[in-house]
Coordinates of C-alpha atoms and ligand atoms in Angstrom, one line a residue:
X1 CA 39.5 -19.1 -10.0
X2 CA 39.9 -18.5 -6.3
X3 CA 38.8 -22.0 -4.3
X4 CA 39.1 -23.7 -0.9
X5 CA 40.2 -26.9 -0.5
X6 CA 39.2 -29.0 2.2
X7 CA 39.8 -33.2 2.6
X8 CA 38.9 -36.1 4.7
X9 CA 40.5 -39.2 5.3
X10 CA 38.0 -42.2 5.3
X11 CA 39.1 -46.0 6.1
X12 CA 37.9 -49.1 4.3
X13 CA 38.7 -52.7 4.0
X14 CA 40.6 -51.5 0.8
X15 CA 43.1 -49.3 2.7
X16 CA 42.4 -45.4 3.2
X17 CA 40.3 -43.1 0.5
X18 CA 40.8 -39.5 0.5
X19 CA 37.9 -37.4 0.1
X20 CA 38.9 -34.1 -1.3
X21 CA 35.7 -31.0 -1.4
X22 CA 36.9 -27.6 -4.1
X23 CA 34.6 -24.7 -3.2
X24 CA 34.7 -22.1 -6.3
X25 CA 34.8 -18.8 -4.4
X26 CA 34.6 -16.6 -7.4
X27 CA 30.6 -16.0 -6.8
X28 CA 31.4 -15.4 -3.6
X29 CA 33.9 -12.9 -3.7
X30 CA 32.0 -11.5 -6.5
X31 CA 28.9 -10.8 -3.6
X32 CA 31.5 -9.3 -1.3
X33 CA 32.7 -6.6 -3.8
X34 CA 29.3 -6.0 -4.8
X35 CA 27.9 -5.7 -1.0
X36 CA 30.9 -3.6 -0.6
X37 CA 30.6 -1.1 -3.1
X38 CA 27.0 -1.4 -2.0
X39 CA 28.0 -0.1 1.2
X40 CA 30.7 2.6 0.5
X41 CA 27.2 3.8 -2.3
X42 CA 25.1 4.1 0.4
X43 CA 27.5 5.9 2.8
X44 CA 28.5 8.5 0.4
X45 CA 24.7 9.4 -0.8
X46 CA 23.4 9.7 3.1
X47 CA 26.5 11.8 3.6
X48 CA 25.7 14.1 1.7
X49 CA 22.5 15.9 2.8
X50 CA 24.1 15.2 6.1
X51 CA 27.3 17.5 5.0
X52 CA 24.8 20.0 4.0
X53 CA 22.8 20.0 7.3
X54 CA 25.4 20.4 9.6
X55 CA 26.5 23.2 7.4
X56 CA 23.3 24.8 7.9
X57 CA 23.3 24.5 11.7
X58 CA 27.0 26.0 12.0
X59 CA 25.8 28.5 10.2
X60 CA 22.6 29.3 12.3
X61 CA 24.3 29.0 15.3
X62 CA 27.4 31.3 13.8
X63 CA 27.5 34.2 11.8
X64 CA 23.7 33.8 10.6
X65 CA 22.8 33.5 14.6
X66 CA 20.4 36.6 14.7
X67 CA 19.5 37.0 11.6
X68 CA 16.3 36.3 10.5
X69 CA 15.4 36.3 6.8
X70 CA 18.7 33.7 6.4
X71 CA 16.8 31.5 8.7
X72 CA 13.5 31.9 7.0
X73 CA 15.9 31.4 3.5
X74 CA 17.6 28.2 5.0
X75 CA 14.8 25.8 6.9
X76 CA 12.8 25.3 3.9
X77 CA 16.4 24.0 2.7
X78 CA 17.3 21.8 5.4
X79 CA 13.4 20.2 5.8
X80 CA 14.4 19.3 2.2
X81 CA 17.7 17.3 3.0
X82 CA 16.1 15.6 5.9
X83 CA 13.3 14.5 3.8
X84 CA 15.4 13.1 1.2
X85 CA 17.8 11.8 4.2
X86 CA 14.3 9.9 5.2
X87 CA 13.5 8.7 1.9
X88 CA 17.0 6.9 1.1
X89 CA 16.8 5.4 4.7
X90 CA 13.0 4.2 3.6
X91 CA 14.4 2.7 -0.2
X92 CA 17.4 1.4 1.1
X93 CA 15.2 -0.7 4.0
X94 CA 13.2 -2.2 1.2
X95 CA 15.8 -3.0 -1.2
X96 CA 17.4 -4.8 1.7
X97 CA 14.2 -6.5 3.0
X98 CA 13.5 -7.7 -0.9
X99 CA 16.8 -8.6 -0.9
X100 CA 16.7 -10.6 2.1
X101 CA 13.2 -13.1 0.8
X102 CA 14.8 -13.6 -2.4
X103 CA 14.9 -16.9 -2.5
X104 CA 11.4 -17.1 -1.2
X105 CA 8.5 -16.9 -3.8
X106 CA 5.2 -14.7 -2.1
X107 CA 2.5 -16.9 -2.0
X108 CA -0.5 -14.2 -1.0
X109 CA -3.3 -14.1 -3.7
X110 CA -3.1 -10.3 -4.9
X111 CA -6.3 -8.6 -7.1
X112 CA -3.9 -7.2 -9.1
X113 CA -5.7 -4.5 -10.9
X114 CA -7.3 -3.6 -7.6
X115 CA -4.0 -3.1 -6.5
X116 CA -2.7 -1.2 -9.1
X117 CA -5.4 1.3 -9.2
X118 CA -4.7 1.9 -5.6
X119 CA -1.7 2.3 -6.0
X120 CA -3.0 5.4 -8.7
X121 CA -4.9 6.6 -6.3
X122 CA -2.4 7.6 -3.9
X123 CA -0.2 9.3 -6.2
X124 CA -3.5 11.4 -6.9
X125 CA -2.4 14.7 -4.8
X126 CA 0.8 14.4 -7.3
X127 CA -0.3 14.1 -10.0
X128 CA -2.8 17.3 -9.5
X129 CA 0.0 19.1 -8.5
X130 CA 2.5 18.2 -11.4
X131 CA -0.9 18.4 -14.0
X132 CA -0.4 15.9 -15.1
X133 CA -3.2 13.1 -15.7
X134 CA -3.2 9.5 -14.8
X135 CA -5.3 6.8 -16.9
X136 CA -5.6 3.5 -15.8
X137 CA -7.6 0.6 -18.6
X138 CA -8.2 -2.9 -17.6
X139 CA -8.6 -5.8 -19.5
X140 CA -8.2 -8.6 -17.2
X141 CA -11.3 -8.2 -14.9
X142 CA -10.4 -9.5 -10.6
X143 CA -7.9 -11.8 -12.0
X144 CA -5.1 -12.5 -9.4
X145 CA -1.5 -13.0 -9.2
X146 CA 0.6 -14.6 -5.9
X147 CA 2.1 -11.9 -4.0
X148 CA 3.1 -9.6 -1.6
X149 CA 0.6 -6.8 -1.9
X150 CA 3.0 -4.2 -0.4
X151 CA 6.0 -5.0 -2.4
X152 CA 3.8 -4.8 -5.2
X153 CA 2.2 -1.8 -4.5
X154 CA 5.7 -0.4 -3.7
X155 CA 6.3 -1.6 -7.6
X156 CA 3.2 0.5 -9.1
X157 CA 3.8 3.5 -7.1
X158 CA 7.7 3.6 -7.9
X159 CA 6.4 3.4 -11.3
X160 CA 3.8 5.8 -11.5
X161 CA 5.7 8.5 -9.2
X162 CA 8.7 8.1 -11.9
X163 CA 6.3 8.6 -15.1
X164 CA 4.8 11.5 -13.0
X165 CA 7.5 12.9 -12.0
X166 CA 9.9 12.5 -15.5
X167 CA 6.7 12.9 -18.0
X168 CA 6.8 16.6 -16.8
X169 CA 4.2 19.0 -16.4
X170 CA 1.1 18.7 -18.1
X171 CA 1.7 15.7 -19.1
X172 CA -0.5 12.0 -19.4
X173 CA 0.3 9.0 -18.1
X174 CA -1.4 5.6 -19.4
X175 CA -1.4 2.6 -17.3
X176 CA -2.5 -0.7 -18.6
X177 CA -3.3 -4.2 -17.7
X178 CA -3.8 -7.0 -20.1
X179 CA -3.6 -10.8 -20.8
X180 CA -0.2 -11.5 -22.3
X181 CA 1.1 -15.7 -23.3
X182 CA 4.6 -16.0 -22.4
X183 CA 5.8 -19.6 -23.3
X184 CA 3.3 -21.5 -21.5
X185 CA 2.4 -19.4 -19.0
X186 CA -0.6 -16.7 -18.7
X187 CA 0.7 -13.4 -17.5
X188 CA -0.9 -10.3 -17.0
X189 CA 1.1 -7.7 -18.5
X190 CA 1.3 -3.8 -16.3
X191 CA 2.7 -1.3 -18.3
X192 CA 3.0 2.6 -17.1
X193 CA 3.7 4.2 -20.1
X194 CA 3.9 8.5 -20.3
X195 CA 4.7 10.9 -22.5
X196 CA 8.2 12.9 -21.4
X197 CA 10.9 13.3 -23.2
X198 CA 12.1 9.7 -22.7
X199 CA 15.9 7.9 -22.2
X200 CA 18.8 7.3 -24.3
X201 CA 19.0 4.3 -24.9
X202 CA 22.4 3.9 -24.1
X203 CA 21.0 3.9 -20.1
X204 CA 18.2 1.8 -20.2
X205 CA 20.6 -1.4 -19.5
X206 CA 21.7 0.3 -16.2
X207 CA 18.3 1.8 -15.0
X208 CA 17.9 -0.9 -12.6
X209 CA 21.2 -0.4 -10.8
X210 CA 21.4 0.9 -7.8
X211 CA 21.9 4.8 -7.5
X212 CA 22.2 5.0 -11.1
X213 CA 20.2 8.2 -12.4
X214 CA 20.7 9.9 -15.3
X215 CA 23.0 12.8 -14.9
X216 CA 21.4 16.1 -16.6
X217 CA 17.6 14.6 -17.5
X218 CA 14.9 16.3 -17.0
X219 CA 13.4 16.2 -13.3
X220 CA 17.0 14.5 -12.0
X221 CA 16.8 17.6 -9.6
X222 CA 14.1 16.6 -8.0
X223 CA 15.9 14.9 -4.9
X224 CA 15.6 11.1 -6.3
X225 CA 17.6 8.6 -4.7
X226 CA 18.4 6.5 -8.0
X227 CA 16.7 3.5 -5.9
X228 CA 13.1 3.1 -7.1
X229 CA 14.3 1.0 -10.7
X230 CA 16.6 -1.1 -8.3
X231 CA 13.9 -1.9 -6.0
X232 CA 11.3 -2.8 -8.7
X233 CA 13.4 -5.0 -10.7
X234 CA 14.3 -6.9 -7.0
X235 CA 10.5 -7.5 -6.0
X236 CA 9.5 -8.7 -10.0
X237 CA 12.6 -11.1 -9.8
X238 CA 11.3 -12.0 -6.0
X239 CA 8.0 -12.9 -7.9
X240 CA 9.6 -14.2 -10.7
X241 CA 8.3 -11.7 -13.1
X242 CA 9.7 -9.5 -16.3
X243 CA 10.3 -5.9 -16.1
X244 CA 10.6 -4.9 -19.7
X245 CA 12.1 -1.0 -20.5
X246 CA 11.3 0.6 -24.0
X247 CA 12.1 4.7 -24.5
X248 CA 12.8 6.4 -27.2
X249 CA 14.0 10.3 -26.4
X250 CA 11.2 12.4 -27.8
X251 CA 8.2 9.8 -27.5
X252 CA 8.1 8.7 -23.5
X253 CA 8.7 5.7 -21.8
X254 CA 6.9 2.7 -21.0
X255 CA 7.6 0.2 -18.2
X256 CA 6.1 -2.9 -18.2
X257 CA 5.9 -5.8 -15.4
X258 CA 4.6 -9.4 -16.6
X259 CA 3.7 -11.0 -13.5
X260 CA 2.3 -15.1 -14.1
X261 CA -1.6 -14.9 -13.6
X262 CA -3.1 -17.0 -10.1
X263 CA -5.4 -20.1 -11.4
X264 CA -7.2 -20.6 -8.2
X265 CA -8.3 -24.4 -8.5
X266 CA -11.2 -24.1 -6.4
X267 CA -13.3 -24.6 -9.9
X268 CA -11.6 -27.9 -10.7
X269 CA -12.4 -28.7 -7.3
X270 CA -15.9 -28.2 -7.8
X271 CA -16.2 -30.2 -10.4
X272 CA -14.3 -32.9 -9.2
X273 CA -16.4 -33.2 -6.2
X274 CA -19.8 -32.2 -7.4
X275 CA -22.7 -34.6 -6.2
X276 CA -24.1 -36.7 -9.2
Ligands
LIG1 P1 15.1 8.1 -9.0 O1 15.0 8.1 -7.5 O2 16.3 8.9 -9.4 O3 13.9 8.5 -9.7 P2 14.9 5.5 -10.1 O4 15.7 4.2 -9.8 O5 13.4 5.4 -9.9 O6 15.6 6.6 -9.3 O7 15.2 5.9 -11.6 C1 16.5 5.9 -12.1 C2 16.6 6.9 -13.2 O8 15.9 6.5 -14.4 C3 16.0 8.3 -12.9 O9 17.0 9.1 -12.2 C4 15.7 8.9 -14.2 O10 16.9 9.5 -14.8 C5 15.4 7.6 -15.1 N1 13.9 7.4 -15.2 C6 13.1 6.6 -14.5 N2 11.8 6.6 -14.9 C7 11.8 7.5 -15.9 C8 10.8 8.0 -16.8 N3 9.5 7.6 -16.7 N4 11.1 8.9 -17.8 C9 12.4 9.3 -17.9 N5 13.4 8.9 -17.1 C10 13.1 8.0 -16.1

């Protein structure tokens, strides 16, 4: 155990007390490695497309410096890299502003299946592209949930891009919202389930860590940062939510998010105060 130890000296009547404090800096130092390893993560994957910029632009400026068709060949390239440069910049922002609130519970009321099937929506031009077709079944009516609408909507559309974007072409992809008792609490259960060749089991423990993607699976070319898992299972823990993984290779994947149902008590209010 690694500890500080710190004292004061306090008089009495009785003669001197000594007041001795232990601080256990095991958790501590465990945040440091972590934010460290964090950082030396982050470095390494932003360096990358970097590396492979500024190799593009020597070249462009060098050897390739008049010659057209390798031009034409190479900015489609480096528009890639910057995009995907963008797009780690974006996660790791939100990972680190989830991060920052999460002691703090969101207390916005949120229609949740409103939200969700926004959050469909917008992956629309995607999914059209990638043909593959997006359902979305309610059960719970306009209940809703406390919240922060755009974390949450971040949460669906991480979600919904992955089962898009994994399921592979031609696929479906069925996303449901239902009524679900956990313990004593109503939750509404959100789960974004497709149809793509699914994950070993042997990764599922580690989907939610940060950069972790799964070498060799299909779409894991497709310029993923290995941050949308990390950043979902950070805003359901901010709201103090589930995320449950089941995937079998062969038979999809299904992601599910229980988030505790919103009671307004206006009603009880009504009744309490209602004119006899
Ligand atoms: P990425 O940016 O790589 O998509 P994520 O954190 O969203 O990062 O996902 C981590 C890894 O989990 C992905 O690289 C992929 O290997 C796997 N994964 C996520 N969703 C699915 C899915 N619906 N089907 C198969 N594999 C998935």
């Amino acid at each position: 155990m690694a500890a500080t130890v710190s004292w004061l000296v306090l008089p009495s009547d009785a003669g001197p007390s000594i007041l001795v404090y232990l601080r256990d800096l095991t958790e501590q130092r465990r945040l440091d490695q972590l934010r460290a390893d964090f950082i030396a993560n982050a470095s390494h994957e932003i360096k990358t497309p970097l590396a492979s910029l500024s190799g593009f632009i020597q070249t462009l400026h060098g050897a390739a410096r008049h010659d057209e068709a390798a031009r034409d060949r190479f900015l489609p390239i480096m528009a890639k890299q910057a995009e995907r440069m963008a797009r780690l910049i974006d996660n790791l922002m939100s990972l680190s502003r989830v991060e920052m609130r999460a002691h703090l519970k969101p207390q916005g009321e949120v229609a949740i299946a409103e939200l969700v099937e926004q959050a469909c929506e917008a992956l629309e031009p995607m999914a059209a592209e990638a043909d593959v077709t997006v359902a979305v079944e309610s059960e719970v009516g306009d209940v809703t949930v406390l919240g922060d609408r755009d974390e949450l909507t971040q949460v669906f559309i991480n979600l919904v891009h992955n089962a898009i974007k994994y399921g592979g072409n031609g696929g479906s992809v069925q996303v449901k919202l239902k009524r679900q008792r956990s313990g004593s609490q109503d939750m509404i259960a959100i789960s974004v389930e497709d149809d793509g060749p699914g994950i070993l089991g042997q990764h599922l423990p580690r989907l939610t860590e940060r950069f972790y993607r799964v070498a060799g699976a299909a779409g894991h070319e497709k310029g993923g940062t290995g941050l949308g898992l990390a950043i979902v299972k950070h805003v359901v823990n901010r709201h103090r939510g589930e995320l449950r993984i089941a995937s079998e290779v062969g038979s999809g994947s299904k992601f599910t998010v229980l988030l505790a149902e919103h009671k307004s008590n206006l009603g009880l209010l009504e009744v309490a105060f209602k004119p006899t």
